[in-house]
Coordinates of C-alpha atoms in Angstrom, one line a residue:
Chain A
M1 CA 24.6 25.4 -55.2
T2 CA 25.5 28.7 -56.6
M3 CA 27.6 27.3 -59.4
A4 CA 24.8 25.0 -60.5
E5 CA 22.3 27.8 -60.7
A6 CA 24.7 29.9 -62.7
G7 CA 25.1 26.9 -65.1
G8 CA 21.4 26.6 -65.5
N9 CA 20.9 29.8 -67.4
G10 CA 24.3 29.9 -69.1
A11 CA 24.5 29.9 -72.9
D12 CA 27.1 27.2 -73.1
V13 CA 25.2 24.3 -71.6
L14 CA 25.9 21.2 -73.6
L15 CA 23.6 18.8 -71.8
D16 CA 20.7 19.5 -69.6
V17 CA 18.7 16.7 -68.0
A18 CA 15.4 17.8 -66.3
N19 CA 13.2 15.9 -63.9
I20 CA 14.3 12.5 -65.1
S21 CA 12.5 9.6 -63.5
L22 CA 13.2 6.1 -64.3
S23 CA 11.7 2.9 -62.8
F24 CA 12.0 -0.8 -63.5
G25 CA 8.7 -2.3 -62.6
G26 CA 8.0 -1.1 -59.1
V27 CA 11.6 -0.1 -58.4
K28 CA 12.3 3.6 -58.8
A29 CA 16.0 3.9 -59.9
I30 CA 15.9 7.7 -60.5
R31 CA 13.4 10.2 -59.1
G32 CA 13.0 13.6 -60.6
V33 CA 16.7 14.4 -61.0
S34 CA 17.9 17.5 -62.9
F35 CA 21.3 18.8 -63.6
D36 CA 23.3 20.2 -66.5
V37 CA 26.8 19.7 -68.0
Q38 CA 28.5 22.8 -69.4
K39 CA 30.6 22.8 -72.4
G40 CA 34.3 22.1 -71.6
E41 CA 33.9 21.1 -68.0
I42 CA 34.6 17.9 -66.1
R43 CA 31.4 17.0 -64.3
A44 CA 31.4 14.2 -61.7
I45 CA 28.3 12.2 -60.7
I46 CA 28.9 10.5 -57.3
G47 CA 26.8 8.7 -54.7
P48 CA 26.7 5.4 -52.8
N49 CA 26.0 2.1 -54.5
G50 CA 22.5 1.9 -56.0
A51 CA 22.1 5.7 -56.1
G52 CA 21.2 5.6 -59.8
K53 CA 24.5 6.9 -61.3
T54 CA 24.9 4.3 -64.0
S55 CA 21.2 4.4 -64.7
M56 CA 21.6 8.1 -65.3
L57 CA 24.4 7.6 -67.8
N58 CA 22.3 4.9 -69.5
C59 CA 19.5 7.5 -69.9
I60 CA 21.8 10.0 -71.4
N61 CA 23.2 7.7 -74.1
G62 CA 19.8 6.1 -74.7
F63 CA 20.3 2.6 -73.3
Y64 CA 17.4 3.3 -70.9
H65 CA 14.3 5.4 -71.7
P66 CA 13.2 7.4 -68.7
Q67 CA 9.4 7.5 -68.1
E68 CA 9.5 11.2 -67.2
G69 CA 11.6 14.2 -67.8
T70 CA 13.5 15.6 -70.8
I71 CA 17.1 15.5 -72.0
T72 CA 18.4 18.5 -73.8
Y73 CA 21.6 17.9 -75.7
K74 CA 23.1 20.6 -78.0
G75 CA 19.9 22.7 -77.7
R76 CA 17.6 19.9 -78.8
T77 CA 15.1 18.7 -76.2
R78 CA 14.1 15.0 -76.3
K79 CA 12.0 12.7 -74.2
Q80 CA 14.6 10.0 -74.7
M81 CA 17.8 9.3 -76.5
R82 CA 18.6 6.4 -78.7
P83 CA 22.1 4.8 -78.6
H84 CA 22.7 5.1 -82.3
E85 CA 21.6 8.7 -82.3
A86 CA 23.6 9.6 -79.2
A87 CA 26.7 8.2 -80.8
A88 CA 26.0 10.0 -84.1
Q89 CA 25.5 13.3 -82.1
G90 CA 29.0 13.0 -80.5
I91 CA 28.3 11.2 -77.2
A92 CA 30.8 8.4 -76.5
R93 CA 31.1 6.3 -73.3
T94 CA 32.9 3.7 -71.4
F95 CA 31.4 1.1 -69.1
Q96 CA 31.7 0.1 -65.5
N97 CA 32.6 -3.5 -66.3
V98 CA 34.7 -2.9 -69.4
A99 CA 32.7 -3.7 -72.6
L100 CA 35.3 -4.2 -75.3
F101 CA 35.3 -6.2 -78.5
K102 CA 37.4 -8.9 -76.8
G103 CA 38.3 -10.9 -79.9
M104 CA 39.7 -7.9 -81.7
S105 CA 43.1 -6.2 -81.4
T106 CA 43.5 -2.9 -79.7
L107 CA 43.8 -1.2 -83.0
D108 CA 40.6 -2.8 -84.4
N109 CA 38.7 -1.8 -81.2
L110 CA 39.7 1.8 -81.8
M111 CA 38.9 1.6 -85.5
T112 CA 35.5 0.2 -84.6
G113 CA 35.0 3.2 -82.3
R114 CA 35.6 5.4 -85.3
L115 CA 33.0 3.6 -87.4
L116 CA 30.6 6.4 -87.5
K117 CA 33.2 8.8 -88.9
M118 CA 33.7 6.5 -91.9
K119 CA 31.6 6.8 -94.9
G120 CA 32.0 5.2 -98.2
N121 CA 31.4 2.8 -101.0
F122 CA 30.9 -0.7 -99.8
F123 CA 32.4 -2.3 -102.9
L124 CA 35.4 -0.1 -103.1
E125 CA 36.0 -1.0 -99.4
A126 CA 35.7 -4.7 -100.2
L127 CA 38.3 -4.4 -103.0
H128 CA 40.4 -2.0 -100.9
L129 CA 40.6 0.5 -103.8
G130 CA 40.9 4.2 -104.5
P131 CA 39.1 6.6 -102.1
A132 CA 38.2 3.8 -99.7
K133 CA 41.9 3.0 -99.1
K134 CA 42.7 6.6 -98.7
Q135 CA 39.9 7.0 -96.2
E136 CA 41.0 4.0 -94.2
L137 CA 44.5 5.4 -94.0
A138 CA 43.3 8.8 -92.8
H139 CA 41.3 7.2 -90.1
R140 CA 44.1 4.9 -89.2
E141 CA 46.3 7.9 -88.7
F142 CA 43.8 9.5 -86.3
V143 CA 43.6 6.3 -84.4
E144 CA 47.3 6.0 -84.2
G145 CA 47.3 9.5 -82.7
V146 CA 44.9 8.3 -80.0
I147 CA 47.1 5.2 -79.4
D148 CA 50.2 7.5 -78.9
F149 CA 48.2 9.8 -76.6
L150 CA 47.2 6.9 -74.3
E151 CA 50.7 5.4 -74.5
I152 CA 49.4 2.0 -75.7
Q153 CA 51.6 1.6 -78.7
T154 CA 53.0 -1.7 -77.5
I155 CA 49.7 -3.5 -77.3
R156 CA 48.4 -2.2 -80.7
K157 CA 48.1 -5.7 -82.1
T158 CA 47.2 -7.6 -79.0
P159 CA 43.7 -9.1 -78.7
V160 CA 42.2 -7.1 -75.9
G161 CA 40.8 -10.1 -74.1
R162 CA 44.4 -10.9 -73.1
L163 CA 45.2 -7.5 -71.6
P164 CA 45.3 -6.8 -67.9
Y165 CA 42.3 -5.0 -66.5
G166 CA 43.9 -1.6 -66.2
L167 CA 45.0 -1.6 -69.8
Q168 CA 41.5 -2.8 -71.0
K169 CA 40.1 0.3 -69.3
R170 CA 42.6 2.4 -71.2
V171 CA 41.7 0.8 -74.5
E172 CA 38.1 1.4 -73.8
L173 CA 38.8 5.1 -73.2
G174 CA 40.7 5.0 -76.5
R175 CA 37.8 3.6 -78.3
A176 CA 35.6 6.4 -77.0
L177 CA 38.2 9.0 -78.0
A178 CA 38.5 7.5 -81.5
A179 CA 35.0 8.8 -82.2
E180 CA 36.1 12.4 -81.4
P181 CA 33.3 12.9 -79.0
E182 CA 31.9 16.2 -77.8
L183 CA 30.6 14.6 -74.6
L184 CA 32.5 11.8 -73.0
L185 CA 30.7 9.6 -70.4
L186 CA 33.0 7.6 -68.2
D187 CA 31.5 5.0 -65.9
E188 CA 34.0 4.4 -63.0
P189 CA 37.1 4.9 -65.2
M190 CA 39.3 4.0 -62.2
A191 CA 37.4 1.1 -60.6
G192 CA 39.7 -1.8 -59.7
M193 CA 42.9 0.1 -60.5
N194 CA 46.0 0.5 -58.3
V195 CA 47.3 3.9 -57.3
E196 CA 49.7 4.3 -60.2
E197 CA 47.1 3.3 -62.8
K198 CA 44.7 5.8 -61.2
E199 CA 47.2 8.6 -61.5
D200 CA 47.7 7.7 -65.2
M201 CA 44.0 7.6 -65.8
S202 CA 43.4 11.0 -64.0
R203 CA 46.2 12.5 -66.1
F204 CA 44.6 11.2 -69.4
I205 CA 41.2 12.5 -68.4
I206 CA 42.5 15.9 -67.6
D207 CA 44.6 16.0 -70.8
V208 CA 41.6 14.9 -72.9
N209 CA 39.6 17.7 -71.3
E210 CA 42.3 20.4 -71.7
E211 CA 43.9 19.4 -75.1
F212 CA 40.8 18.4 -77.0
G213 CA 38.3 20.5 -75.1
T214 CA 36.1 17.4 -74.6
T215 CA 33.3 17.8 -72.1
I216 CA 33.4 14.9 -69.6
A217 CA 30.8 13.5 -67.3
L218 CA 32.1 10.8 -65.1
I219 CA 31.0 8.5 -62.3
E220 CA 33.7 7.8 -59.7
H221 CA 33.9 6.3 -56.3
D222 CA 37.4 7.5 -55.4
M223 CA 36.7 10.8 -53.6
G224 CA 40.3 12.0 -53.8
V225 CA 40.2 11.7 -57.6
V226 CA 36.8 13.3 -57.8
M227 CA 37.8 16.3 -55.7
D228 CA 41.0 16.7 -57.7
I229 CA 39.9 16.5 -61.3
S230 CA 36.2 17.6 -61.5
D231 CA 34.9 21.2 -61.9
R232 CA 31.5 20.4 -60.5
V233 CA 29.9 17.5 -58.7
V234 CA 26.4 16.2 -58.5
V235 CA 25.5 13.8 -55.7
L236 CA 22.8 11.2 -56.0
D237 CA 21.4 9.0 -53.2
H238 CA 18.6 6.5 -53.6
G239 CA 17.8 7.9 -57.0
E240 CA 17.4 11.5 -55.8
K241 CA 19.8 14.5 -56.2
I242 CA 21.0 15.5 -52.7
A243 CA 23.7 18.1 -53.7
D244 CA 25.2 19.9 -56.6
G245 CA 28.1 22.2 -56.7
T246 CA 31.9 22.6 -56.6
P247 CA 33.9 19.8 -55.0
D248 CA 34.4 22.0 -51.9
E249 CA 30.8 22.8 -51.5
V250 CA 29.7 19.2 -51.9
G251 CA 32.4 18.0 -49.6
K252 CA 31.0 20.2 -46.8
N253 CA 27.4 19.3 -47.4
Q254 CA 25.9 17.5 -44.4
D255 CA 23.5 15.4 -46.5
V256 CA 26.4 14.1 -48.6
I257 CA 28.4 13.2 -45.5
D258 CA 25.4 11.4 -44.1
A259 CA 24.8 9.5 -47.3
Y260 CA 28.4 8.3 -47.4
L261 CA 28.7 7.5 -43.8
G262 CA 25.3 5.7 -43.8
V263 CA 23.4 7.8 -41.3
S264 CA 19.8 6.7 -41.0
H265 CA 17.4 8.8 -43.0
D266 CA 14.7 9.4 -40.5
Chain B
M1 CA 46.0 -60.6 -86.9
D2 CA 43.4 -60.8 -89.6
V3 CA 41.5 -58.1 -87.9
L4 CA 44.5 -55.8 -87.6
Y5 CA 45.3 -56.4 -91.2
A6 CA 41.8 -55.7 -92.3
V7 CA 41.7 -52.4 -90.3
F8 CA 45.1 -51.0 -90.7
I9 CA 46.6 -52.4 -94.0
A10 CA 43.9 -53.7 -96.4
P11 CA 42.1 -50.3 -96.9
F12 CA 45.3 -48.6 -97.8
V13 CA 46.3 -51.4 -100.2
D14 CA 42.9 -50.9 -101.8
M15 CA 43.4 -47.2 -102.2
A16 CA 46.8 -47.6 -103.7
T17 CA 45.9 -50.4 -106.2
A18 CA 42.8 -48.5 -107.5
P19 CA 43.9 -44.8 -107.6
I20 CA 41.2 -43.7 -110.0
F21 CA 38.4 -45.1 -107.9
F22 CA 40.0 -43.6 -104.8
A23 CA 40.0 -40.2 -106.6
E24 CA 36.4 -40.6 -107.4
V25 CA 35.6 -41.4 -103.8
I26 CA 37.5 -38.2 -102.7
I27 CA 35.7 -36.1 -105.2
G28 CA 32.4 -37.5 -104.2
G29 CA 33.2 -36.7 -100.6
L30 CA 34.3 -33.1 -101.5
I31 CA 31.0 -32.5 -103.3
A32 CA 29.0 -33.7 -100.4
G33 CA 31.3 -31.7 -98.1
V34 CA 30.6 -28.5 -100.1
M35 CA 26.9 -28.9 -99.2
Y36 CA 27.7 -29.4 -95.6
S37 CA 29.9 -26.3 -95.7
L38 CA 27.1 -24.2 -97.1
V39 CA 24.7 -25.1 -94.4
A40 CA 27.4 -24.7 -91.7
L41 CA 28.3 -21.3 -93.2
G42 CA 24.8 -20.0 -92.5
F43 CA 25.2 -21.1 -88.8
V44 CA 28.6 -19.4 -88.5
L45 CA 27.3 -16.1 -90.0
I46 CA 24.5 -15.7 -87.5
F47 CA 26.5 -17.0 -84.6
K48 CA 29.3 -14.6 -85.3
A49 CA 27.1 -11.6 -85.5
S50 CA 24.6 -12.3 -82.8
G51 CA 25.9 -15.1 -80.7
V52 CA 22.7 -17.0 -81.5
F53 CA 22.9 -20.6 -82.5
N54 CA 20.3 -20.6 -85.2
F55 CA 18.4 -23.9 -85.1
A56 CA 16.3 -22.7 -88.0
Q57 CA 19.1 -22.7 -90.5
G58 CA 18.2 -26.0 -92.1
V59 CA 14.6 -24.9 -92.3
L60 CA 15.6 -21.7 -94.0
A61 CA 17.2 -23.8 -96.7
L62 CA 14.0 -25.8 -97.1
F63 CA 11.9 -22.7 -97.1
A64 CA 14.1 -21.2 -99.8
G65 CA 13.9 -24.4 -101.9
L66 CA 10.1 -24.5 -101.5
T67 CA 9.7 -20.8 -102.5
L68 CA 11.9 -21.2 -105.6
V69 CA 9.9 -24.3 -106.8
G70 CA 6.7 -22.4 -106.0
L71 CA 7.8 -19.4 -108.0
M72 CA 8.9 -21.5 -110.9
E73 CA 5.7 -23.4 -111.0
F74 CA 3.8 -20.1 -110.9
M75 CA 5.9 -19.0 -114.0
G76 CA 4.8 -22.0 -115.9
Q77 CA 7.4 -24.7 -115.1
T78 CA 6.0 -28.2 -115.4
S79 CA 7.7 -31.6 -115.5
T80 CA 7.9 -31.5 -119.3
Q81 CA 8.2 -27.7 -119.9
Q82 CA 11.6 -26.2 -119.1
L83 CA 11.6 -22.5 -118.3
P84 CA 14.0 -20.2 -120.2
W85 CA 17.1 -19.2 -118.3
Y86 CA 16.0 -15.6 -117.6
L87 CA 12.8 -16.7 -116.0
I88 CA 14.8 -19.1 -113.8
A89 CA 17.2 -16.3 -112.9
L90 CA 14.1 -14.1 -112.1
A91 CA 12.7 -16.8 -109.8
I92 CA 16.0 -17.1 -108.0
I93 CA 16.2 -13.3 -107.5
G94 CA 12.6 -13.4 -106.3
T95 CA 13.5 -16.1 -103.8
A96 CA 16.4 -14.0 -102.6
A97 CA 14.0 -11.1 -102.1
V98 CA 11.7 -13.4 -100.1
M99 CA 14.7 -14.4 -97.9
V100 CA 15.6 -10.7 -97.3
A101 CA 12.0 -9.9 -96.4
L102 CA 12.0 -12.9 -94.0
A103 CA 15.1 -11.4 -92.4
F104 CA 13.3 -8.2 -91.8
A105 CA 10.4 -10.0 -90.3
I106 CA 12.6 -12.1 -88.0
E107 CA 14.4 -9.1 -86.7
R108 CA 11.1 -7.3 -86.1
I109 CA 9.1 -10.1 -84.6
V110 CA 11.6 -12.5 -83.0
L111 CA 14.9 -10.7 -82.2
R112 CA 13.9 -7.1 -81.3
P113 CA 11.7 -8.0 -78.4
L114 CA 14.5 -10.3 -77.1
V115 CA 17.5 -7.8 -77.1
N116 CA 19.9 -8.4 -74.2
Q117 CA 18.2 -11.7 -73.2
E118 CA 20.1 -14.8 -72.4
Q119 CA 21.5 -16.8 -75.3
I120 CA 19.5 -19.8 -74.4
I121 CA 16.3 -17.8 -74.8
L122 CA 17.4 -16.6 -78.3
F123 CA 18.2 -20.2 -79.1
M124 CA 14.8 -21.4 -78.0
S125 CA 13.2 -18.7 -80.2
T126 CA 15.0 -20.1 -83.2
I127 CA 13.5 -23.5 -82.5
G128 CA 10.1 -21.8 -82.5
L129 CA 11.1 -20.1 -85.8
A130 CA 12.1 -23.5 -87.3
L131 CA 8.7 -25.0 -86.3
F132 CA 6.8 -22.0 -87.7
L133 CA 8.7 -21.9 -91.0
E134 CA 8.2 -25.6 -91.5
G135 CA 4.4 -25.3 -91.0
F136 CA 4.2 -22.1 -93.0
G137 CA 6.0 -23.6 -96.0
D138 CA 3.7 -26.6 -95.8
V139 CA 0.6 -24.4 -95.8
L140 CA 2.0 -22.2 -98.6
W141 CA 3.5 -24.7 -101.0
G142 CA 2.1 -28.1 -100.0
S143 CA 4.0 -31.0 -98.4
D144 CA 4.8 -33.4 -101.3
V145 CA 8.3 -33.9 -102.6
K146 CA 9.0 -31.5 -105.4
A147 CA 11.5 -31.8 -108.2
L148 CA 13.7 -28.7 -108.7
D149 CA 15.3 -28.2 -112.1
I150 CA 17.3 -25.0 -112.5
G151 CA 18.6 -25.9 -115.9
I152 CA 22.1 -27.1 -115.0
P153 CA 22.5 -30.5 -116.8
D154 CA 23.0 -33.4 -114.4
A155 CA 25.4 -35.0 -116.9
S156 CA 28.5 -37.0 -116.2
F157 CA 31.7 -36.9 -118.2
E158 CA 35.1 -38.4 -118.0
W159 CA 38.2 -36.5 -117.3
G160 CA 41.5 -38.3 -117.2
G161 CA 39.7 -41.6 -116.4
I162 CA 37.8 -40.0 -113.5
L163 CA 34.0 -39.7 -113.7
L164 CA 32.8 -36.2 -113.0
N165 CA 29.4 -34.7 -112.7
Q166 CA 28.7 -31.3 -114.3
F167 CA 26.1 -30.2 -111.8
D168 CA 28.4 -31.1 -108.9
L169 CA 31.2 -29.0 -110.3
V170 CA 28.9 -26.0 -110.8
A171 CA 27.6 -26.4 -107.2
A172 CA 31.2 -26.5 -105.9
A173 CA 32.2 -23.5 -107.9
T174 CA 29.2 -21.5 -106.7
A175 CA 30.0 -22.3 -103.1
A176 CA 33.6 -21.3 -103.6
V177 CA 32.7 -17.9 -105.0
L178 CA 30.1 -17.4 -102.2
V179 CA 32.7 -18.2 -99.6
A180 CA 35.3 -15.9 -101.1
V181 CA 32.9 -13.0 -101.2
L182 CA 31.8 -13.5 -97.6
A183 CA 35.4 -13.8 -96.4
V184 CA 36.2 -10.4 -98.0
F185 CA 33.0 -8.9 -96.7
F186 CA 33.8 -9.9 -93.1
Q187 CA 37.5 -9.0 -93.1
K188 CA 37.7 -5.9 -95.2
T189 CA 34.6 -3.8 -95.1
R190 CA 33.1 -1.3 -92.6
V191 CA 30.0 -3.4 -92.3
G192 CA 32.1 -6.5 -91.7
R193 CA 33.9 -4.8 -88.8
A194 CA 30.5 -3.7 -87.4
L195 CA 29.3 -7.3 -87.7
R196 CA 32.3 -8.6 -85.7
A197 CA 31.8 -5.8 -83.1
V198 CA 28.1 -6.8 -82.6
A199 CA 29.2 -10.4 -82.2
D200 CA 31.6 -9.5 -79.5
D201 CA 29.5 -7.2 -77.3
H202 CA 26.0 -5.8 -78.0
Q203 CA 26.3 -3.0 -75.5
A204 CA 29.7 -1.8 -76.6
A205 CA 28.6 -2.0 -80.3
L206 CA 25.5 0.1 -79.5
S207 CA 27.6 2.7 -77.7
V208 CA 29.9 3.3 -80.7
G209 CA 26.8 3.9 -82.8
I210 CA 26.3 0.6 -84.6
P211 CA 22.6 0.2 -85.2
L212 CA 21.9 -3.4 -84.0
K213 CA 18.7 -3.7 -85.9
S214 CA 20.2 -3.1 -89.3
I215 CA 23.1 -5.4 -88.6
W216 CA 20.7 -8.2 -87.7
V217 CA 18.7 -7.7 -90.8
I218 CA 21.9 -7.8 -92.9
V219 CA 23.3 -10.9 -91.3
W220 CA 20.0 -12.8 -91.4
S221 CA 19.6 -11.8 -95.0
V222 CA 23.0 -13.1 -95.9
A223 CA 22.4 -16.3 -93.9
G224 CA 19.0 -16.6 -95.7
I225 CA 20.7 -16.3 -99.1
V226 CA 23.4 -18.8 -98.2
A227 CA 20.6 -21.1 -97.1
M228 CA 18.9 -20.5 -100.4
V229 CA 22.0 -21.6 -102.3
A230 CA 22.3 -24.7 -100.1
G231 CA 18.6 -25.4 -100.6
I232 CA 18.8 -25.0 -104.4
M233 CA 21.9 -27.3 -104.7
W234 CA 20.5 -29.9 -102.4
G235 CA 17.0 -29.7 -103.7
A236 CA 18.1 -30.0 -107.3
K237 CA 20.0 -33.2 -106.4
S238 CA 17.4 -35.0 -104.3
G239 CA 14.2 -33.1 -104.6
V240 CA 12.8 -30.4 -102.3
Q241 CA 11.3 -32.2 -99.3
F242 CA 11.0 -31.8 -95.6
S243 CA 14.0 -34.0 -94.8
L244 CA 16.0 -31.1 -96.3
S245 CA 15.6 -29.3 -92.9
L246 CA 17.5 -32.2 -91.4
I247 CA 20.7 -31.4 -93.2
A248 CA 21.1 -28.9 -90.4
L249 CA 22.0 -31.8 -88.1
K250 CA 24.9 -32.7 -90.4
A251 CA 26.2 -29.2 -90.0
L252 CA 26.6 -29.6 -86.2
P253 CA 29.7 -31.9 -86.5
V254 CA 31.0 -29.6 -89.2
L255 CA 30.8 -26.6 -86.8
I256 CA 32.4 -28.5 -84.0
L257 CA 35.3 -29.4 -86.3
G258 CA 35.7 -26.0 -87.8
G259 CA 34.8 -23.8 -84.9
F260 CA 31.6 -21.9 -84.5
T261 CA 33.1 -18.5 -85.3
S262 CA 35.2 -19.2 -88.3
V263 CA 34.1 -18.9 -91.9
P264 CA 37.1 -20.8 -93.3
G265 CA 36.5 -23.3 -90.5
A266 CA 33.0 -24.0 -91.7
I267 CA 34.3 -24.7 -95.2
V268 CA 37.3 -26.9 -94.2
G269 CA 35.2 -28.7 -91.6
G270 CA 32.5 -29.4 -94.2
L271 CA 35.1 -30.8 -96.7
I272 CA 36.8 -32.9 -94.0
I273 CA 33.5 -34.4 -92.9
G274 CA 32.3 -35.0 -96.5
V275 CA 35.6 -36.7 -97.6
G276 CA 36.0 -38.5 -94.2
E277 CA 32.6 -40.2 -94.2
K278 CA 32.9 -41.3 -97.8
I279 CA 36.3 -42.9 -97.3
A280 CA 35.2 -44.4 -94.0
E281 CA 32.1 -45.8 -95.7
I282 CA 33.8 -47.3 -98.7
Y283 CA 37.1 -48.7 -97.2
W284 CA 36.2 -49.4 -93.6
G285 CA 32.4 -49.8 -93.8
P286 CA 32.3 -53.4 -95.0
L287 CA 34.2 -54.5 -91.9
I288 CA 31.3 -53.8 -89.7
G289 CA 28.5 -54.2 -92.1
G290 CA 28.4 -50.7 -93.6
A291 CA 26.3 -47.6 -92.9
I292 CA 29.2 -45.8 -91.3
E293 CA 28.4 -42.7 -93.3
N294 CA 25.5 -41.9 -91.0
W295 CA 27.3 -41.7 -87.8
F296 CA 31.0 -41.1 -88.7
A297 CA 30.7 -37.3 -88.6
Y298 CA 29.3 -37.3 -85.1
M299 CA 32.1 -39.6 -83.9
L300 CA 34.7 -37.4 -85.4
A301 CA 33.1 -34.4 -83.8
M302 CA 33.2 -36.1 -80.4
V303 CA 36.9 -36.8 -80.8
F304 CA 37.4 -33.2 -81.6
L305 CA 35.5 -32.1 -78.5
L306 CA 37.8 -34.1 -76.4
F307 CA 41.0 -32.7 -77.8
R308 CA 40.3 -29.4 -79.4
P309 CA 36.9 -28.0 -78.2
Q310 CA 37.3 -24.7 -80.0
G311 CA 37.6 -26.4 -83.3
L312 CA 40.3 -26.1 -85.9
F313 CA 39.9 -22.4 -86.5
G314 CA 37.8 -21.2 -83.6
E315 CA 38.8 -18.5 -81.3
K316 CA 40.3 -19.8 -78.2
I317 CA 38.0 -18.9 -75.3
I318 CA 39.8 -16.8 -72.7
E319 CA 38.1 -16.6 -69.4
R320 CA 39.4 -14.4 -66.7
V321 CA 38.7 -15.5 -63.1

């Protein structure tokens, strides 16, 4: 818990969620959860199924609007985010069940991820002239960089609907990276992957964090991975926060062990 | 033997012995096909960008036609008095503005409350929209058949022995330009890419920062303007009347033929249906007492459903199990 408290008053907090409560009808998905994400760290959100992890990510990027609490991102406090605004402010994300543009090629998916970075004259674009063409080329170059980084050169032109699951996950990460995000939200980036794919993905996540300095908040079920790559871990159970700290601290926490082993709560 | 001869030989002999008549039949079919294409195009646009099958597309054409006639009457058009061209242009621009305003209203009132709902629910809502617009147009502009004259002469002339109609040619040219512009719009521009993204996955589109609301307004506006062009062309030929909303039904086989997601498919599908039904009517119709034209398109669509369900140009559906 000491790390979390230290983070709370640090100057370099990128995202701070405070007392978030979210319910759907009578079902309380999140109850008064607070935590922060510091600039440059890898922050893991873990917990059993139905703990409210994905709901929390959805609140952060504006898909869900929490009934209570505030979200402070880059020093600005809001009651709720909006997806378009979140993206414009540098929050990119991936999804638990891969949400790609399945009819488009890998390259087009990444270019679409970069959409917000593109400005320009509509008619020039249509005619493919002058500055519009130059701009398209510059963005294309950046996207090619991401493709090289993720080692997906060979599937550049393949419609992503045809790719195997592990590669789709990688393309989805690529699309998020194409937006040059400040905060990257990853929802179970390694779900359904084999050991080798998981190792690759872990490496990419660490590289993104170290090379580009991107702050990452991720949900993951694989405890080994979480302990390896994350700087700090917050644990949710039944919509409540039960622990927050370094992987070591969290791993020793009795509440966390109980939650994972399914000890009864009374 | 007589039957086989009548079905498989005689029609082709007729075509070969009267080539000029055959050419006229084909041109007639192409002109009708352009109209089908225009209506189908409106469907494809909305389906591509929102996955919604818009039942109201035909009614949009009717509504645009009614609005244009209403505006022109307001400006002083009567059966004897022809408006000057700039007032007609103004009325057309005014109608386009009404269609854009309608798109805003549809997004706000119909689509926004239904985000992330099942497609069948969105489809049902467009049926409601169709019924509403039909009634609304009726209340606003009255229900009698109206003549629409936009100043393009409906004169015929001969070219190389083939009889051509000036109005039809203008209509076809307009449609061609419209289609070319839309194809470039979808393939080359940032907004076009955003539209395709929204069509593929709402959530993912939102997460990369595409504002769903503005995309819907854009796509319904474009579909409204395409409907307007179809409404004007059709209305000018056979009067603006409520049966106009039924041309939407003819667009269905066109869509099955061309594929629901393909702009070129809508065009080619429309032309095939238009030419196909004219040829079938004239050369094979007499064998079974005529009136093939009314059901030929649906039969063709059924054959396509059996052998190529994604249509000529549609995206092959890949399902992972």
